[in-house]
CSV table of C-alpha atoms and ligand atoms in Angstrom, one decimal:
chain,number,residue,atom,x,y,z
A,1,UNK,CA,20.3,151.4,33.8
A,2,UNK,CA,17.0,150.1,35.4
A,3,UNK,CA,17.0,150.0,39.2
A,4,UNK,CA,18.9,152.0,41.8
A,5,UNK,CA,18.7,151.7,45.6
A,6,UNK,CA,18.6,154.8,47.8
A,7,UNK,CA,19.8,153.9,51.3
A,8,UNK,CA,18.2,156.4,53.7
A,9,UNK,CA,20.0,156.9,57.0
A,10,UNK,CA,19.8,160.4,58.7
A,11,UNK,CA,18.3,162.1,55.7
A,12,UNK,CA,14.6,161.0,56.1
A,13,UNK,CA,13.0,163.5,53.7
A,14,UNK,CA,11.9,164.0,50.1
A,15,UNK,CA,12.7,167.7,49.7
A,16,UNK,CA,16.3,168.6,48.8
A,17,UNK,CA,17.6,165.0,48.7
A,18,UNK,CA,20.5,164.7,46.2
A,19,UNK,CA,20.9,160.9,46.5
A,20,UNK,CA,17.2,160.4,45.6
A,21,UNK,CA,17.4,162.9,42.8
A,22,UNK,CA,20.5,161.2,41.3
A,23,UNK,CA,18.9,157.8,41.6
A,24,UNK,CA,15.7,159.0,39.9
A,25,UNK,CA,17.7,160.7,37.1
A,26,UNK,CA,19.7,157.5,36.4
A,27,UNK,CA,17.3,154.7,36.7
A,28,UNK,CA,13.7,153.8,35.7
A,29,UNK,CA,12.9,152.4,39.1
A,30,UNK,CA,14.2,153.2,42.6
A,31,UNK,CA,14.1,151.3,45.9
A,32,UNK,CA,13.9,153.8,48.8
A,33,UNK,CA,15.4,151.6,51.5
A,34,UNK,CA,15.8,152.0,55.3
A,35,UNK,CA,17.6,149.4,57.3
A,36,UNK,CA,17.1,149.1,61.0
A,37,UNK,CA,20.7,148.3,61.6
A,38,UNK,CA,21.3,145.9,64.5
A,39,UNK,CA,24.8,147.5,65.0
A,40,UNK,CA,23.0,150.7,66.1
A,41,UNK,CA,21.1,148.7,68.7
A,42,UNK,CA,24.2,146.8,69.8
A,43,UNK,CA,26.0,150.2,70.3
A,44,UNK,CA,23.2,151.3,72.5
A,45,UNK,CA,22.5,154.2,70.2
A,46,UNK,CA,18.8,153.7,69.5
A,47,UNK,CA,17.5,155.2,72.7
A,48,UNK,CA,13.7,155.1,73.2
A,49,UNK,CA,13.1,158.8,72.4
A,50,UNK,CA,15.0,158.6,69.1
A,51,UNK,CA,13.4,155.2,68.2
A,52,UNK,CA,9.9,156.8,68.7
A,53,UNK,CA,10.8,159.9,66.7
A,54,UNK,CA,12.3,157.7,64.0
A,55,UNK,CA,9.1,155.7,63.8
A,56,UNK,CA,7.2,158.9,63.0
A,57,UNK,CA,9.8,159.8,60.4
A,58,UNK,CA,9.7,156.4,58.6
A,59,UNK,CA,5.9,156.5,58.5
A,60,UNK,CA,5.9,160.0,57.1
A,61,UNK,CA,8.5,159.2,54.5
A,62,UNK,CA,6.5,156.1,53.4
A,63,UNK,CA,3.3,158.3,53.2
A,64,UNK,CA,5.2,160.9,51.1
A,65,UNK,CA,6.5,158.2,48.7
A,66,UNK,CA,3.1,156.6,48.4
A,67,UNK,CA,1.6,160.0,47.3
A,68,UNK,CA,4.2,159.8,44.5
A,69,UNK,CA,3.4,156.2,43.5
A,70,UNK,CA,6.1,154.6,45.5
A,71,UNK,CA,6.7,153.3,49.1
A,72,UNK,CA,9.4,152.9,51.6
A,73,UNK,CA,11.1,149.5,51.9
A,74,UNK,CA,12.1,148.7,55.5
A,75,UNK,CA,14.5,145.8,56.4
A,76,UNK,CA,16.2,144.8,59.7
A,77,UNK,CA,19.6,143.2,60.3
A,78,UNK,CA,23.1,144.0,59.2
A,79,UNK,CA,23.0,147.1,57.0
A,80,UNK,CA,25.5,145.8,54.4
A,81,UNK,CA,23.9,142.4,54.1
A,82,UNK,CA,20.5,143.9,53.7
A,83,UNK,CA,21.5,146.4,51.1
A,84,UNK,CA,23.2,143.7,49.1
A,85,UNK,CA,20.2,141.5,49.4
A,86,UNK,CA,17.8,144.2,48.1
A,87,UNK,CA,20.2,145.1,45.3
A,88,UNK,CA,20.4,141.4,44.3
A,89,UNK,CA,16.6,140.9,44.5
A,90,UNK,CA,16.0,143.9,42.2
A,91,UNK,CA,19.2,143.6,40.1
A,92,UNK,CA,20.1,147.2,41.0
A,93,UNK,CA,23.2,148.6,39.4
A,94,UNK,CA,23.8,151.4,41.9
A,95,UNK,CA,23.3,152.4,45.5
A,96,UNK,CA,23.1,156.0,46.6
A,97,UNK,CA,23.9,157.1,50.2
A,98,UNK,CA,24.4,160.4,52.1
A,99,UNK,CA,27.9,160.9,53.5
A,100,UNK,CA,28.2,161.1,57.3
A,101,UNK,CA,31.1,161.8,59.7
A,102,UNK,CA,31.3,159.2,62.5
A,103,UNK,CA,33.7,156.3,62.6
A,104,UNK,CA,30.6,154.1,62.4
A,105,UNK,CA,29.4,155.8,59.2
A,106,UNK,CA,32.9,155.6,57.6
A,107,UNK,CA,33.1,151.9,58.4
A,108,UNK,CA,29.6,151.3,57.0
A,109,UNK,CA,30.5,153.1,53.8
A,110,UNK,CA,33.8,151.1,53.4
A,111,UNK,CA,32.1,147.8,54.0
A,112,UNK,CA,29.2,148.7,51.7
A,113,UNK,CA,31.5,149.8,48.8
A,114,UNK,CA,33.6,146.6,49.1
A,115,UNK,CA,30.5,144.3,49.2
A,116,UNK,CA,28.7,146.0,46.3
A,117,UNK,CA,31.8,146.2,44.1
A,118,UNK,CA,32.4,142.5,44.6
A,119,UNK,CA,29.0,142.0,43.0
A,120,UNK,CA,29.6,144.4,40.2
A,121,UNK,CA,27.5,147.3,41.6
A,122,UNK,CA,28.5,150.8,42.4
A,123,UNK,CA,28.1,152.9,45.6
A,124,UNK,CA,27.6,156.7,45.2
A,125,UNK,CA,28.1,158.8,48.3
A,126,UNK,CA,26.6,162.3,48.3
A,127,UNK,CA,27.8,165.3,50.1
A,128,UNK,CA,25.8,168.3,51.4
A,129,UNK,CA,22.8,166.1,52.5
A,130,UNK,CA,23.4,166.1,56.2
A,131,UNK,CA,25.4,169.3,56.5
A,132,UNK,CA,25.6,172.6,54.6
A,133,UNK,CA,29.4,172.8,54.1
A,134,UNK,CA,31.2,169.5,53.7
A,135,UNK,CA,33.9,168.7,56.4
A,136,UNK,CA,37.3,169.2,55.0
A,137,UNK,CA,36.3,171.7,52.3
A,138,UNK,CA,37.4,174.7,54.4
A,139,UNK,CA,40.7,174.1,56.4
A,140,UNK,CA,43.4,176.3,57.9
A,141,UNK,CA,46.7,176.2,56.1
A,142,UNK,CA,48.3,174.2,58.9
A,143,UNK,CA,45.8,171.5,59.6
A,144,UNK,CA,43.1,169.2,58.2
A,145,UNK,CA,40.3,170.9,60.2
A,146,UNK,CA,39.6,174.1,62.2
A,147,UNK,CA,39.9,173.7,66.0
A,148,UNK,CA,38.5,177.2,66.6
A,149,UNK,CA,35.0,178.3,65.6
A,150,UNK,CA,35.5,182.0,64.7
A,151,UNK,CA,37.9,181.6,61.8
A,152,UNK,CA,36.0,178.5,60.7
A,153,UNK,CA,32.8,180.6,60.6
A,154,UNK,CA,34.5,183.3,58.5
A,155,UNK,CA,35.5,180.7,55.9
A,156,UNK,CA,32.2,178.8,56.2
A,157,UNK,CA,30.2,182.0,55.5
A,158,UNK,CA,32.0,182.6,52.2
A,159,UNK,CA,31.2,179.2,50.8
A,160,UNK,CA,28.7,179.1,48.0
A,161,UNK,CA,25.9,176.6,48.8
A,162,UNK,CA,24.2,174.6,46.1
A,163,UNK,CA,20.5,175.4,45.4
A,164,UNK,CA,18.0,173.2,47.2
A,165,UNK,CA,16.3,170.5,45.1
A,166,UNK,CA,12.5,170.2,44.7
A,167,UNK,CA,10.9,166.9,45.9
A,168,UNK,CA,10.3,164.3,43.2
A,169,UNK,CA,6.9,164.2,41.4
A,170,UNK,CA,6.9,160.4,41.0
A,171,UNK,CA,8.8,157.5,42.4
A,172,UNK,CA,8.5,154.0,40.8
A,173,UNK,CA,9.4,151.1,43.0
A,174,UNK,CA,9.8,147.6,41.7
A,175,UNK,CA,6.7,145.6,42.6
A,176,UNK,CA,8.5,142.5,43.8
A,177,UNK,CA,10.6,144.0,46.5
A,178,UNK,CA,9.2,143.1,50.0
A,179,UNK,CA,9.3,145.2,53.1
A,180,UNK,CA,9.1,144.6,56.8
A,181,UNK,CA,6.5,146.3,58.9
A,182,UNK,CA,6.9,150.1,59.7
A,183,UNK,CA,7.4,150.7,63.4
A,184,UNK,CA,5.1,152.9,65.4
A,185,UNK,CA,6.0,155.3,68.3
A,186,UNK,CA,3.4,153.7,70.5
A,187,UNK,CA,5.3,150.4,70.6
A,188,UNK,CA,8.4,152.1,72.1
A,189,UNK,CA,8.3,151.8,75.9
A,190,UNK,CA,10.0,154.4,78.1
A,191,UNK,CA,9.7,157.2,75.7
A,192,UNK,CA,9.4,160.7,77.3
A,193,UNK,CA,5.7,161.8,77.8
A,194,UNK,CA,6.4,165.2,76.2
A,195,UNK,CA,8.3,163.9,73.2
A,196,UNK,CA,7.8,166.0,70.0
A,197,UNK,CA,6.3,164.5,66.9
A,198,UNK,CA,8.7,163.5,64.0
A,199,UNK,CA,8.4,163.3,60.2
A,200,UNK,CA,9.2,165.6,57.3
A,201,UNK,CA,5.8,167.2,57.2
A,202,UNK,CA,6.0,168.1,60.9
A,203,UNK,CA,9.5,169.4,60.3
A,204,UNK,CA,8.4,171.6,57.4
A,205,UNK,CA,5.4,172.8,59.4
A,206,UNK,CA,7.7,173.8,62.3
A,207,UNK,CA,10.2,175.4,59.9
A,208,UNK,CA,7.5,177.5,58.3
A,209,UNK,CA,6.1,178.6,61.7
A,210,UNK,CA,9.7,179.4,62.8
A,211,UNK,CA,10.5,181.5,59.8
A,212,UNK,CA,7.2,183.3,60.1
A,213,UNK,CA,7.2,184.1,63.8
A,214,UNK,CA,10.3,182.9,65.6
A,215,UNK,CA,13.4,183.9,63.6
A,216,UNK,CA,13.1,187.6,63.9
A,217,UNK,CA,13.3,187.5,67.7
A,218,UNK,CA,16.0,184.8,67.8
A,219,UNK,CA,19.0,187.1,68.4
A,220,UNK,CA,17.4,188.7,71.5
A,221,UNK,CA,15.5,185.7,72.8
A,222,UNK,CA,18.0,182.8,72.1
A,223,UNK,CA,19.1,182.5,75.7
A,224,UNK,CA,15.8,183.2,77.5
A,225,UNK,CA,15.1,179.9,79.2
A,226,UNK,CA,11.5,180.5,80.0
A,227,UNK,CA,10.8,182.1,76.6
A,228,UNK,CA,11.6,178.9,74.8
A,229,UNK,CA,12.4,181.1,71.8
A,230,UNK,CA,14.7,178.8,69.8
A,231,UNK,CA,13.6,176.8,66.7
A,232,UNK,CA,13.4,173.3,68.3
A,233,UNK,CA,14.4,172.1,64.9
A,234,UNK,CA,17.3,170.0,66.2
A,235,UNK,CA,15.6,166.6,66.0
A,236,UNK,CA,14.6,167.3,62.5
A,237,UNK,CA,18.2,168.2,61.6
A,238,UNK,CA,19.5,165.1,63.4
A,239,UNK,CA,17.1,162.8,61.5
A,240,UNK,CA,17.4,164.8,58.3
A,241,UNK,CA,13.7,165.5,57.9
A,242,UNK,CA,15.0,169.0,57.2
A,243,UNK,CA,17.9,169.9,55.0
A,244,UNK,CA,20.7,172.1,56.5
A,245,UNK,CA,21.3,173.6,53.0
A,246,UNK,CA,17.7,174.6,52.6
A,247,UNK,CA,17.6,176.1,56.2
A,248,UNK,CA,20.6,178.3,55.5
A,249,UNK,CA,19.2,179.5,52.2
A,250,UNK,CA,15.7,180.3,53.7
A,251,UNK,CA,17.1,182.0,56.8
A,252,UNK,CA,19.4,184.2,54.7
A,253,UNK,CA,16.5,185.1,52.5
A,254,UNK,CA,14.5,186.1,55.6
A,255,UNK,CA,17.4,188.3,56.7
A,256,UNK,CA,18.0,190.4,59.8
A,257,UNK,CA,19.9,189.9,63.0
A,258,UNK,CA,17.7,186.9,64.0
A,259,UNK,CA,18.6,185.1,60.7
A,260,UNK,CA,22.3,185.9,61.2
A,261,UNK,CA,22.3,184.5,64.7
A,262,UNK,CA,20.4,181.4,63.5
A,263,UNK,CA,22.8,180.7,60.6
A,264,UNK,CA,25.7,181.0,63.0
A,265,UNK,CA,24.2,178.2,65.1
A,266,UNK,CA,23.8,176.1,62.0
A,267,UNK,CA,27.5,176.7,61.3
A,268,UNK,CA,28.3,175.4,64.8
A,269,UNK,CA,26.7,172.2,63.7
A,270,UNK,CA,29.0,171.9,60.7
A,271,UNK,CA,32.0,173.0,62.8
A,272,UNK,CA,31.5,170.0,65.2
A,273,UNK,CA,31.1,167.7,62.2
A,274,UNK,CA,34.4,168.8,60.6
A,275,UNK,CA,36.1,168.2,63.9
A,276,UNK,CA,34.6,164.7,64.3
A,277,UNK,CA,35.3,163.8,60.7
A,278,UNK,CA,39.0,164.7,61.1
A,279,UNK,CA,39.2,163.1,64.6
A,280,UNK,CA,36.6,160.3,64.9
A,281,UNK,CA,38.2,159.2,68.2
A,282,UNK,CA,37.0,162.5,69.8
A,283,UNK,CA,33.6,160.8,70.2
A,284,UNK,CA,35.1,159.3,73.4
A,285,UNK,CA,38.7,160.5,73.8
A,286,UNK,CA,39.7,164.0,75.1
A,287,UNK,CA,40.1,166.1,72.0
A,288,UNK,CA,42.7,168.7,73.0
A,289,UNK,CA,43.6,168.8,76.7
A,290,UNK,CA,43.8,165.4,78.3
A,291,UNK,CA,42.4,165.0,81.8
A,292,UNK,CA,42.7,161.9,83.9
A,293,UNK,CA,41.6,163.1,87.3
A,294,UNK,CA,37.9,163.1,86.7
A,295,UNK,CA,35.7,161.5,89.4
A,296,UNK,CA,34.2,158.4,87.9
A,297,UNK,CA,30.6,157.3,88.0
A,298,UNK,CA,31.5,154.9,90.8
A,299,UNK,CA,33.3,157.4,93.1
A,300,UNK,CA,30.7,160.1,92.5
A,301,UNK,CA,27.7,157.8,92.4
A,302,UNK,CA,25.3,159.8,94.7
A,303,UNK,CA,26.2,163.1,93.0
A,304,UNK,CA,25.6,161.7,89.5
A,305,UNK,CA,22.3,160.2,90.5
A,306,UNK,CA,21.2,163.5,92.0
A,307,UNK,CA,22.2,165.2,88.7
A,308,UNK,CA,20.3,162.7,86.6
A,309,UNK,CA,17.2,162.9,88.7
A,310,UNK,CA,17.1,166.7,88.9
A,311,UNK,CA,17.7,166.7,92.7
A,312,UNK,CA,21.0,168.6,93.0
A,313,UNK,CA,19.5,171.4,95.1
A,314,UNK,CA,20.3,173.9,92.4
A,315,UNK,CA,17.0,174.9,90.9
A,316,UNK,CA,18.0,175.8,87.4
A,317,UNK,CA,20.0,172.6,87.1
A,318,UNK,CA,17.2,170.5,88.4
A,319,UNK,CA,14.6,172.2,86.1
A,320,UNK,CA,16.7,171.5,83.1
A,321,UNK,CA,17.4,167.8,84.0
A,322,UNK,CA,13.6,167.3,84.5
A,323,UNK,CA,12.8,169.0,81.2
A,324,UNK,CA,15.3,166.6,79.6
A,325,UNK,CA,13.5,163.6,81.1
A,326,UNK,CA,10.0,164.8,80.3
A,327,UNK,CA,10.6,166.1,76.7
A,328,UNK,CA,13.8,164.4,75.6
A,329,UNK,CA,15.0,167.9,74.7
A,330,UNK,CA,16.7,170.8,76.5
A,331,UNK,CA,17.4,174.4,75.7
A,332,UNK,CA,21.0,175.1,74.7
A,333,UNK,CA,21.6,177.4,77.7
A,334,UNK,CA,20.3,174.6,80.0
A,335,UNK,CA,22.6,172.1,78.3
A,336,UNK,CA,25.6,174.4,78.9
A,337,UNK,CA,24.6,174.8,82.6
A,338,UNK,CA,23.9,171.2,83.4
A,339,UNK,CA,27.1,170.0,81.6
A,340,UNK,CA,29.3,172.6,83.3
A,341,UNK,CA,27.7,171.6,86.6
A,342,UNK,CA,28.5,167.9,86.1
A,343,UNK,CA,31.9,168.2,84.6
A,344,UNK,CA,33.3,171.2,86.6
A,345,UNK,CA,31.3,171.8,89.8
A,346,UNK,CA,30.9,168.0,90.5
A,347,UNK,CA,34.1,167.2,88.5
A,348,UNK,CA,32.7,164.1,87.0
A,349,UNK,CA,34.0,162.6,83.7
A,350,UNK,CA,32.2,164.4,80.8
A,351,UNK,CA,31.6,161.0,79.2
A,352,UNK,CA,29.2,160.1,82.1
A,353,UNK,CA,27.1,163.1,81.3
A,354,UNK,CA,27.3,162.7,77.5
A,355,UNK,CA,26.1,159.2,77.8
A,356,UNK,CA,23.0,160.3,79.9
A,357,UNK,CA,22.2,163.0,77.3
A,358,UNK,CA,22.5,160.4,74.5
A,359,UNK,CA,20.2,158.1,76.4
A,360,UNK,CA,17.5,160.8,76.5
A,361,UNK,CA,17.9,163.4,73.8
A,362,UNK,CA,15.7,163.1,70.8
A,363,UNK,CA,18.3,165.1,68.9
A,364,UNK,CA,21.1,163.0,70.5
A,365,UNK,CA,23.8,163.3,67.9
A,366,UNK,CA,27.4,162.0,68.2
A,367,UNK,CA,29.1,165.1,66.7
A,368,UNK,CA,27.0,167.7,68.4
A,369,UNK,CA,26.7,166.0,71.8
A,370,UNK,CA,30.2,164.7,72.3
A,371,UNK,CA,31.9,167.9,70.9
A,372,UNK,CA,29.7,170.2,72.9
A,373,UNK,CA,30.4,168.2,76.1
A,374,UNK,CA,34.1,168.4,75.4
A,375,UNK,CA,33.7,172.1,74.8
A,376,UNK,CA,32.1,172.6,78.2
A,377,UNK,CA,34.4,170.2,80.0
A,378,UNK,CA,37.4,172.1,78.8
A,379,UNK,CA,38.9,169.2,76.8
A,380,UNK,CA,37.6,170.4,73.5
A,381,UNK,CA,37.5,173.5,71.4
A,382,UNK,CA,36.6,176.2,74.0
A,383,UNK,CA,39.3,178.8,74.1
A,384,UNK,CA,38.5,179.4,77.8
A,385,UNK,CA,38.6,175.8,79.1
A,386,UNK,CA,38.8,176.8,82.8
A,387,UNK,CA,35.6,178.9,83.0
A,388,UNK,CA,33.0,177.5,85.4
A,389,UNK,CA,29.3,178.5,85.0
A,390,UNK,CA,27.7,179.5,88.3
A,391,UNK,CA,24.2,178.1,88.3
A,392,UNK,CA,22.8,180.8,90.6
A,393,UNK,CA,24.3,183.7,88.6
A,394,UNK,CA,23.3,182.1,85.3
A,395,UNK,CA,19.8,181.2,86.6
A,396,UNK,CA,19.2,184.9,87.6
A,397,UNK,CA,20.5,186.1,84.2
A,398,UNK,CA,18.7,183.7,81.9
A,399,UNK,CA,15.6,183.0,84.0
A,400,UNK,CA,15.3,186.4,85.7
A,401,UNK,CA,11.8,185.9,87.1
A,402,UNK,CA,12.3,182.2,87.9
A,403,UNK,CA,9.5,181.1,85.5
A,404,UNK,CA,11.5,178.3,84.0
A,405,UNK,CA,12.4,176.8,87.4
A,406,UNK,CA,8.7,177.0,88.6
A,407,UNK,CA,7.6,175.3,85.3
A,408,UNK,CA,9.8,172.2,85.9
A,409,UNK,CA,10.2,172.0,89.7
A,410,UNK,CA,6.8,171.8,91.3
A,411,UNK,CA,8.3,171.8,94.8
A,412,UNK,CA,9.3,175.4,94.2
A,413,UNK,CA,6.1,176.6,92.6
A,414,UNK,CA,5.1,178.6,95.6
A,415,UNK,CA,8.3,180.6,95.7
A,416,UNK,CA,7.8,183.9,93.8
A,417,UNK,CA,10.3,185.8,91.6
A,418,UNK,CA,14.1,185.3,91.4
A,419,UNK,CA,14.2,184.1,95.0
A,420,UNK,CA,13.5,180.7,93.6
A,421,UNK,CA,17.1,180.4,92.5
A,422,UNK,CA,18.4,180.3,96.1
A,423,UNK,CA,15.9,178.3,98.1
A,424,UNK,CA,18.5,177.9,101.0
A,425,UNK,CA,18.0,181.7,101.7
A,426,UNK,CA,14.3,181.4,102.3
A,427,UNK,CA,14.4,181.2,106.1
A,428,UNK,CA,11.4,179.5,107.8
A,429,UNK,CA,9.6,178.9,104.5
A,430,UNK,CA,12.5,176.6,103.4
A,431,UNK,CA,11.7,174.0,106.1
A,432,UNK,CA,8.4,173.1,104.5
A,433,UNK,CA,9.7,172.7,101.0
A,434,UNK,CA,10.3,169.1,99.9
A,435,UNK,CA,13.4,170.2,98.0
A,436,UNK,CA,17.0,168.9,98.6
A,437,UNK,CA,19.9,170.8,100.0
A,438,UNK,CA,22.7,171.6,97.5
A,439,UNK,CA,24.8,168.4,96.8
A,440,UNK,CA,27.9,170.6,97.0
A,441,UNK,CA,28.7,174.2,97.9
A,442,UNK,CA,29.7,176.2,94.8
A,443,UNK,CA,32.8,177.5,96.5
A,444,UNK,CA,33.9,173.9,97.4
A,445,UNK,CA,33.1,172.7,93.9
A,446,UNK,CA,35.2,175.5,92.4
A,447,UNK,CA,38.1,174.9,94.7
A,448,UNK,CA,38.1,171.1,93.8
A,449,UNK,CA,38.0,172.0,90.1
A,450,UNK,CA,40.9,174.5,90.4
A,451,UNK,CA,43.0,172.2,92.4
A,452,UNK,CA,42.5,169.3,90.1
A,453,UNK,CA,43.3,171.4,87.1
A,454,UNK,CA,46.4,172.9,88.7
A,455,UNK,CA,47.7,169.3,89.3
A,456,UNK,CA,46.8,168.1,85.8
B,501,LIG,C1,26.4,169.7,76.5
B,501,LIG,C2,25.6,169.9,75.2
B,501,LIG,C3,25.2,168.8,74.5
B,501,LIG,C4,24.5,169.0,73.2
B,501,LIG,N1,24.0,167.9,72.6
B,501,LIG,C5,23.4,168.1,71.3
B,501,LIG,C6,22.9,166.9,70.6
B,501,LIG,O1,23.1,165.8,71.0
B,501,LIG,N2,22.3,167.2,69.4
B,501,LIG,C7,22.2,168.5,68.9
B,501,LIG,O2,21.6,168.6,67.9
B,501,LIG,N3,22.6,169.5,69.6
B,501,LIG,C8,23.3,169.4,70.8
B,501,LIG,N4,23.7,170.5,71.5
B,501,LIG,C9,23.7,171.8,70.8
B,501,LIG,C10,22.4,172.7,71.1
B,501,LIG,O3,22.2,172.7,72.5
B,501,LIG,C11,21.2,172.1,70.4
B,501,LIG,O4,21.4,171.9,69.1
B,501,LIG,C12,20.0,173.1,70.5
B,501,LIG,O5,19.8,173.4,71.9
B,501,LIG,C13,18.8,172.6,69.9
B,501,LIG,O6,17.7,173.4,70.0
B,501,LIG,P1,17.1,174.2,68.8
B,501,LIG,O7,16.9,173.4,67.6
B,501,LIG,O8,16.0,175.0,69.3
B,501,LIG,O9,18.4,175.2,68.5
B,501,LIG,P2,18.4,176.6,67.8
B,501,LIG,O10,19.0,177.6,68.8
B,501,LIG,O11,17.2,177.0,67.1
B,501,LIG,O12,19.6,176.4,66.7
B,501,LIG,C14,19.3,175.9,65.4
B,501,LIG,C15,20.1,174.7,65.1
B,501,LIG,O13,21.5,175.0,65.1
B,501,LIG,C16,22.3,173.9,65.6
B,501,LIG,N5,22.9,174.3,66.9
B,501,LIG,C17,22.5,175.2,67.8
B,501,LIG,N6,23.4,175.3,68.8
B,501,LIG,C18,24.4,174.4,68.5
B,501,LIG,C19,25.6,174.1,69.1
B,501,LIG,N7,26.0,174.6,70.3
B,501,LIG,N8,26.4,173.1,68.6
B,501,LIG,C20,26.0,172.5,67.4
B,501,LIG,N9,24.9,172.8,66.8
B,501,LIG,C21,24.1,173.8,67.3
B,501,LIG,C22,21.2,172.8,65.9
B,501,LIG,O14,21.2,171.9,64.9
B,501,LIG,C23,20.0,173.6,66.1
B,501,LIG,O15,18.8,172.8,65.8
B,501,LIG,C24,24.4,170.3,72.7
B,501,LIG,C25,24.9,171.4,73.4
B,501,LIG,C26,25.5,171.2,74.6
B,501,LIG,C27,26.0,172.4,75.4
């Protein structure tokens, strides 16, 4: 066997990459290929922040391959047509690809297999590239997936993970195969000004720093909004510049309560993947409890706009929504609060919020985003679907001094301490603040939610 193609998708790395290793073991030459798939654009999934981060990742992958004597081949168009074209140009026998869970990924895999086999070539799909434990390998006796996290996590924790693979020493790419131009982040308009840098090297640098000085404090600091004490590795996991298998191994090796809490969060990532793999329609349809009384974007237009703009009059919600716009990223606790506020306090269809998150999040990920939104909205896997998070109580608990709010809401910078969470109580001082009144009273929001749920 002479040539194999490796189709990179959301696995943009050289460390611990089973498809690349298999291709190098089986062929003299390998084509590392990335296709800018026009179907992703047509589906509105290549939001500016992810496009900019992706540009960093592709450039870094290309640089890593060049250090090993190779290069990245980039094409644009229909992914199946482009892979077949490259395979034909290089007379490749095999194509290697990482498995993925969405309906889109399943369709891509089926189409690719059919088209390649029609030309006498083989498609190899590799597990444990984009997750640690493969969806469907741990199941309850009565179903094809777990709908509750705790028992899933018990089974997940007992799985033996494969050892991480070293990056290749050399990659030989056929000379004749042409490539399109690599994109740059600078050419992406409307990206967030505070967007993090992408690429495997950057991911590994962040990971090393995290293991050295973040992980130990994670169990205690994970919910501290101002402390910003989470790993911020989510975009690297989304684009696969870091391997989930390697992360679990390295965290476990570090040990301690911080590592345990961190590995648990990585298991949440796999949990949502096994739900979406079994129920791909849950990306847009209510997963467990159906609700059809949501306020739509049209009926709740002003409220939705206030939420998106960070002008709801609830400081912790507004701080979080402004952080999202500025960085393309948000702390998990802030995601819980803003999602609960939209879906429960404003009683707006969770899909409206999930779409906005996907438009801005650099880690915007179908499984994690849609299934977390459903969890918060009470249509998903939360065992307490009727809980409503109070933004004042939560603000005081997770931003006790108000530092997070003052960081993102300049109108409130002059308000000291926790009083910043309730600007309507400020008396005369309130009148001079250019800050909105609450879009809804919390008691009114709660009453609307309870009434709608009682009638559902
Ligand atoms: C409404 C809502 C929407 C979300 N949308 C996304 C999304 O589009 N993409 C995304 O990656 N995460 C999403 N999350 C999950 C979580 O908020 C982020 O993964 C986390 O905030 C990323 O920051 P971090 O890397 O510092 O996380 P850390 O706390 O350092 O956790 C490490 C990793 O574990 C995984 N993880 C952590 N929490 C969760 C969780 N609740 N569910 C699944 N995986 C988790 C992530 O891959 C994360 O990078 C969402 C959560 C909510 C409530």
